[in-house]
PDB file of C-alpha atoms in Angstrom:
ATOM      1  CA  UNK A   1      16.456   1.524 -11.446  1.00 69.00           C
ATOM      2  CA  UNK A   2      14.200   3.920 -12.711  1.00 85.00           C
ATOM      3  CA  UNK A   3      10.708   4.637 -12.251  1.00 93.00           C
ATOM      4  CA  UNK A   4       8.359   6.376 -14.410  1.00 91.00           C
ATOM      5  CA  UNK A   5       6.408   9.772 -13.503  1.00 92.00           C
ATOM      6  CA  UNK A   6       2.588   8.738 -14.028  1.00 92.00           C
ATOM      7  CA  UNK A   7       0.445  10.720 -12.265  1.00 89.00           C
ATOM      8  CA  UNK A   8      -0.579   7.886 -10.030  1.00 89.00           C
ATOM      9  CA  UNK A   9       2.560   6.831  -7.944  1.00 92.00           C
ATOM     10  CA  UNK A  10       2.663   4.651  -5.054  1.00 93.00           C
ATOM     11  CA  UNK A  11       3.798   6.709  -1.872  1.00 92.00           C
ATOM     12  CA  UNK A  12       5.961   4.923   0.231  1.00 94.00           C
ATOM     13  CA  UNK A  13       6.800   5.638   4.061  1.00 93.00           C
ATOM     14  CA  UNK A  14       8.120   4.044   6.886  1.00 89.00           C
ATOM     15  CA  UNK A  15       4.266   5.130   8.779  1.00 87.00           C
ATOM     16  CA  UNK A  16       0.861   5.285   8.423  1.00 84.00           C
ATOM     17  CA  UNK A  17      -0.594   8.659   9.870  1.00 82.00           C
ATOM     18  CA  UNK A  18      -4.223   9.564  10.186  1.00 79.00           C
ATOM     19  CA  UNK A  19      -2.999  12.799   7.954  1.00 79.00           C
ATOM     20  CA  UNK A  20      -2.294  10.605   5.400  1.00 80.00           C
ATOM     21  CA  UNK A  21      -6.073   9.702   5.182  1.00 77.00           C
ATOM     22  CA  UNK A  22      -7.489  12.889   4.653  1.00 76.00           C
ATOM     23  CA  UNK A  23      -7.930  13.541   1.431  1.00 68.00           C
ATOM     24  CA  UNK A  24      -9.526   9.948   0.330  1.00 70.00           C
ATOM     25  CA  UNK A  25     -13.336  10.741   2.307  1.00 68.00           C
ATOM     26  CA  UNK A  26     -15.855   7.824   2.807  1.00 71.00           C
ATOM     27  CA  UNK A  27     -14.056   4.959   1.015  1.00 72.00           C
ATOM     28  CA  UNK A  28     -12.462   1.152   1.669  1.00 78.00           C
ATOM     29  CA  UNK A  29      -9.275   0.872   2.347  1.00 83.00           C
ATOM     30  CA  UNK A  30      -7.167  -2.618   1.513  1.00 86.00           C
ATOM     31  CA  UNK A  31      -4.141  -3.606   3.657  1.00 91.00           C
ATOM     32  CA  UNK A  32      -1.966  -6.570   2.277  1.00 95.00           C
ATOM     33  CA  UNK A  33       1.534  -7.861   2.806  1.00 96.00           C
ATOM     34  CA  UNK A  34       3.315  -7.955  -0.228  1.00 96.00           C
ATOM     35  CA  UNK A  35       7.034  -9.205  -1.805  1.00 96.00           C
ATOM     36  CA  UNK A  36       9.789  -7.119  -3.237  1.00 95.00           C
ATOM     37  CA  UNK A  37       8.813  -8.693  -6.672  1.00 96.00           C
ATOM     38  CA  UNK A  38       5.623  -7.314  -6.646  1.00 96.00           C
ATOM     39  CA  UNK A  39       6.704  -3.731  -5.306  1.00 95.00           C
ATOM     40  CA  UNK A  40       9.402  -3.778  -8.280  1.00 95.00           C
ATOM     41  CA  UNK A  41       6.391  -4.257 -10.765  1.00 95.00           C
ATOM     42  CA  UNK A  42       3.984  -2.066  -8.942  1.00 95.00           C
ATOM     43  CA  UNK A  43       6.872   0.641  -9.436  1.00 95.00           C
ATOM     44  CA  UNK A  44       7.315  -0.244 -12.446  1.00 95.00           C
ATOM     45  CA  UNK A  45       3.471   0.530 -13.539  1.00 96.00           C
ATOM     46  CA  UNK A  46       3.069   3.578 -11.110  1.00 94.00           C
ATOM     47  CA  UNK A  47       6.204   5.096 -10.332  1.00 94.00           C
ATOM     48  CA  UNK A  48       6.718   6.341  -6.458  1.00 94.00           C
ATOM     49  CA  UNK A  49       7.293   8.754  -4.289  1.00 93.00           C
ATOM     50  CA  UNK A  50       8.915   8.726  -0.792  1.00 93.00           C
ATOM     51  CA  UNK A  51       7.875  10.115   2.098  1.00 91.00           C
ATOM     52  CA  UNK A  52      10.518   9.991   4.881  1.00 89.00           C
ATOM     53  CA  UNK A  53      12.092  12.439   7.599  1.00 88.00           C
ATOM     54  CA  UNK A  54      16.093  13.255   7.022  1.00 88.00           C
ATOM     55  CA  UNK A  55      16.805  11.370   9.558  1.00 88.00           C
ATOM     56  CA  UNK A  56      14.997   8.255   8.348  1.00 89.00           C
ATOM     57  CA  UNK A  57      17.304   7.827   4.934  1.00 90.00           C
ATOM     58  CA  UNK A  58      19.511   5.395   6.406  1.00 90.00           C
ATOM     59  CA  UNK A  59      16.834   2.950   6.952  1.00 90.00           C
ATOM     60  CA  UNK A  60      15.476   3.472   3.592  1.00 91.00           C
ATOM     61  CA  UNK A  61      19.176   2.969   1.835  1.00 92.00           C
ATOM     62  CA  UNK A  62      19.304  -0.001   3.815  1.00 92.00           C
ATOM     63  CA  UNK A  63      16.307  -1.028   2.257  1.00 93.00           C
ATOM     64  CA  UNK A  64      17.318  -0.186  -0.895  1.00 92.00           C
ATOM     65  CA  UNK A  65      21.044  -2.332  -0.745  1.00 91.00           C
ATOM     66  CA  UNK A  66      19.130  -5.151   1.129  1.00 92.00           C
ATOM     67  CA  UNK A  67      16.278  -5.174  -1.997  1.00 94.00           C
ATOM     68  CA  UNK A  68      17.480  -3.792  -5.124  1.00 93.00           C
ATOM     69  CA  UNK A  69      14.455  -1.306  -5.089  1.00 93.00           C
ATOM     70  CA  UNK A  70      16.258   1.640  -5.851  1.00 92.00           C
ATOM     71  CA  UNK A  71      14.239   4.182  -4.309  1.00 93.00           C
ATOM     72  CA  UNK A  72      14.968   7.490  -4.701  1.00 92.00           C
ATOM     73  CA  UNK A  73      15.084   9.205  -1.372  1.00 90.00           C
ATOM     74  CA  UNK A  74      14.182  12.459  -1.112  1.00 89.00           C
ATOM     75  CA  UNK A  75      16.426  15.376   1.294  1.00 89.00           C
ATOM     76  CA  UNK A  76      13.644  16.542   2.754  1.00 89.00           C
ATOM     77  CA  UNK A  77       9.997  15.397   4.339  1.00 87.00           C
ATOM     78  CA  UNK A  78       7.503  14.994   1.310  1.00 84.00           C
ATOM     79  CA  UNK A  79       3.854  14.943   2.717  1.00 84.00           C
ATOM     80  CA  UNK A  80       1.217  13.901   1.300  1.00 85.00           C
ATOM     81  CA  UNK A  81      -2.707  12.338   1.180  1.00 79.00           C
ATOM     82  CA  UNK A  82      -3.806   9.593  -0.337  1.00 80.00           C
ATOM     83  CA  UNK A  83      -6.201  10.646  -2.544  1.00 75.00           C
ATOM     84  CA  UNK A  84      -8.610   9.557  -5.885  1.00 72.00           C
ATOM     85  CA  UNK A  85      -5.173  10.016  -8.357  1.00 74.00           C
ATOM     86  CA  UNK A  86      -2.967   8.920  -5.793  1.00 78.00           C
ATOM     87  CA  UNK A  87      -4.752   5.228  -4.164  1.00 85.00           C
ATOM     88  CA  UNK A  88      -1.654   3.458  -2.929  1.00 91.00           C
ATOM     89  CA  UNK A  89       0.397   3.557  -0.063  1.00 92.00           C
ATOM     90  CA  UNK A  90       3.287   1.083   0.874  1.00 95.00           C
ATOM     91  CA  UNK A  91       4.849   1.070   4.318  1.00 94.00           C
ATOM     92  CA  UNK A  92       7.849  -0.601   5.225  1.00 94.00           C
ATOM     93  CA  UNK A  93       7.483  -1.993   8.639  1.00 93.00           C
ATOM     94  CA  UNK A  94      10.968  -2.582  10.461  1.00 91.00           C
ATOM     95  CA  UNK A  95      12.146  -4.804  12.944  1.00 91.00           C
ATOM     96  CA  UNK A  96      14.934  -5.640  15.068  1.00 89.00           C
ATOM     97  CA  UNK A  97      15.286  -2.112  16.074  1.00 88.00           C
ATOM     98  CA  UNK A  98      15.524  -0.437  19.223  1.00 88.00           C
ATOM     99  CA  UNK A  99      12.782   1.982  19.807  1.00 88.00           C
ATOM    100  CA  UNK A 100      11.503   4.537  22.267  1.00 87.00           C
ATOM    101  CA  UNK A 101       7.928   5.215  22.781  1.00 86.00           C
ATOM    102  CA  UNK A 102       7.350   2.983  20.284  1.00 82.00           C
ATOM    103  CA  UNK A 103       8.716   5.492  17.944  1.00 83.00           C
ATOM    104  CA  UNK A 104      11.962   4.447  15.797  1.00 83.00           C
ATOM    105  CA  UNK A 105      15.058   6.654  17.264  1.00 82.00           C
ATOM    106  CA  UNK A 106      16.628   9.446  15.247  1.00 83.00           C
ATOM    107  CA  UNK A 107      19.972   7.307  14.548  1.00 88.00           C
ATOM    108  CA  UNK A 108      21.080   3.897  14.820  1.00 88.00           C
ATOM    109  CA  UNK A 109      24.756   2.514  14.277  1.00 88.00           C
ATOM    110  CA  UNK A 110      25.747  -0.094  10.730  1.00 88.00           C
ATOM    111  CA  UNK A 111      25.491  -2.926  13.406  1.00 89.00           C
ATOM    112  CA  UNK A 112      22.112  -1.852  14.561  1.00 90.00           C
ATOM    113  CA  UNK A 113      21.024  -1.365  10.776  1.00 88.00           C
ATOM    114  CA  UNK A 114      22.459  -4.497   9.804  1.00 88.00           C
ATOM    115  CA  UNK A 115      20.362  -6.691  12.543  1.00 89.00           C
ATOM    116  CA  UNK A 116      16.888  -4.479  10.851  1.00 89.00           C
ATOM    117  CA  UNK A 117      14.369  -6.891   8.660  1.00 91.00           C
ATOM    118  CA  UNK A 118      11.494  -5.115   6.861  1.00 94.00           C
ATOM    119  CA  UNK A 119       8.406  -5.950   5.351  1.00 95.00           C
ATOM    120  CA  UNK A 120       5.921  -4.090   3.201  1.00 97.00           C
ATOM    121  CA  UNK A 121       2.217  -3.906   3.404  1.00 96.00           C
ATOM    122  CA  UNK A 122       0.188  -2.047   0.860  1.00 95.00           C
ATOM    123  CA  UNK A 123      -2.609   0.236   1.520  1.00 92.00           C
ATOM    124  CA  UNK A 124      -4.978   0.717  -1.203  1.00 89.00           C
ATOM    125  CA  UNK A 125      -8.117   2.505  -1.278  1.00 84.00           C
ATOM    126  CA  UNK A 126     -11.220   2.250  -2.930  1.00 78.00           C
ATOM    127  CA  UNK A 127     -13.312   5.164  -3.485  1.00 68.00           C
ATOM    128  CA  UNK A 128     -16.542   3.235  -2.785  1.00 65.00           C
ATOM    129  CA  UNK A 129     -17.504   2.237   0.951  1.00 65.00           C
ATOM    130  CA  UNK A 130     -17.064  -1.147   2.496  1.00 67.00           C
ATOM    131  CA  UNK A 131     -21.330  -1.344   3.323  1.00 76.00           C
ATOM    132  CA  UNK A 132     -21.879  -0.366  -0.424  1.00 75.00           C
ATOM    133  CA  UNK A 133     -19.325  -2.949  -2.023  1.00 74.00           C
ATOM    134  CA  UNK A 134     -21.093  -5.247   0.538  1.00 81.00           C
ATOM    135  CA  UNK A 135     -24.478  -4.720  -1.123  1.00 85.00           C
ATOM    136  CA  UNK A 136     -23.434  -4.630  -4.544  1.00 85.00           C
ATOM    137  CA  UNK A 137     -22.086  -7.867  -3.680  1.00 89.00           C
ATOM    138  CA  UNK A 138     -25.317  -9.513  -2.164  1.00 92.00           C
ATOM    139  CA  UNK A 139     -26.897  -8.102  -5.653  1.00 92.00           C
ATOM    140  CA  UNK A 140     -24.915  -9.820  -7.671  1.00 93.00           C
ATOM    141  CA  UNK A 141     -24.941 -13.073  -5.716  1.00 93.00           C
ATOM    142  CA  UNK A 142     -28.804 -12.968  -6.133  1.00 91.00           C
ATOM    143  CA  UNK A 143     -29.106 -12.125  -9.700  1.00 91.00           C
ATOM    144  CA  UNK A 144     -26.517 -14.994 -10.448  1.00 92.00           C
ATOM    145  CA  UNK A 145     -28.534 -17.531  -8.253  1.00 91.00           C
ATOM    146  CA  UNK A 146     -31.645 -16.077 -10.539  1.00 91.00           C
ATOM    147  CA  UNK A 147     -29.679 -17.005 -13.639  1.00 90.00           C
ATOM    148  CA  UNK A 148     -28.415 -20.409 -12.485  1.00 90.00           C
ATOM    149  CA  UNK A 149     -32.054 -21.512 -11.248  1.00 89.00           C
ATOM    150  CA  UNK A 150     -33.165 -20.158 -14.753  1.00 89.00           C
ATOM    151  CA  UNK A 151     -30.197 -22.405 -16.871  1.00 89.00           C
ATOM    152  CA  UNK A 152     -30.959 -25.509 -14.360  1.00 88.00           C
ATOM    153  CA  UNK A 153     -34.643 -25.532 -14.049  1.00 85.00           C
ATOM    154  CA  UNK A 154     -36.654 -28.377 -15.868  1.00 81.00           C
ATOM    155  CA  UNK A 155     -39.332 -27.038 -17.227  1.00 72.00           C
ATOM    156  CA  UNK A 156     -42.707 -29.430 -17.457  1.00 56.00           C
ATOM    157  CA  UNK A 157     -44.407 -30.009 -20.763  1.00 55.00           C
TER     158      UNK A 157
END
């Protein structure tokens, strides 16, 4: 599977790192669990680009025979920051892995790979701030109450 180069890929990592954050400023960011169908079409629109250390490839081929999301893993770290361009960030989240320090180890064996489940939340941020969508939402909900009392009222004659 191939993925186009747009300009606006979706990174994807296996963290979420305050570094990561930046280069976005004062913004909103949206977290949501989503499916392997609707990272294949996100892909699909975007392209991506993964972020993952050497040693972290065979969790991401796993990922990759266990989903069909043919991810093209890079040899080396690729850092980045989410940014205006670049507003999405996928993580995969693993489980059923042995850990220390709450940090996933440099290696694990096929059997300890094959017990691993992942799921993916998205990260997506909006360039305006959560108090200013908030207001621009208490706006709107007044000028549409204005316009339904206008529609509904009964005017005497």
């Amino acid at each position: 599977m191939s993925y186009p180069t747009t300009g606006k890929e979706v990174y994807v990592s296996l963290n979420l790192s305050n570094t990561m954050l930046t280069g976005i400023g004062k913004g909103t960011i949206t977290r949501e669990t989503v499916s392997v169908d609707y990272l294949k079409d996100l892909f699909a629109k975007y392209g991506v680009i993964v972020s993952c250390k050497p040693e972290q490839r065979p969790l991401l081929q796993r990922v990759n025979e266990t989903y069909d999301l043919g991810l093209k893993i890079p040899d080396t770290l690729k850092l980045f920051q989410l940014s205006e361009q670049h507003r999405r960030l996928v993580v995969v989240n693993v489980q059923g892995l042995q850990r220390k320090n709450g940090s996933l180890l440099d290696k694990y064996s096929d059997a300890d790979l094959a017990e691993a489940t992942f799921t993916f939340v998205k990260y997506y941020v909006q360039s305006k701030h959560y108090d200013d969508l908030v207001a621009e939402n208490k706006r709107l909900q007044a000028e549409l109450e204005q316009d339904e009392a206008w529609i509904n009222r009964e005017d005497s004659i």
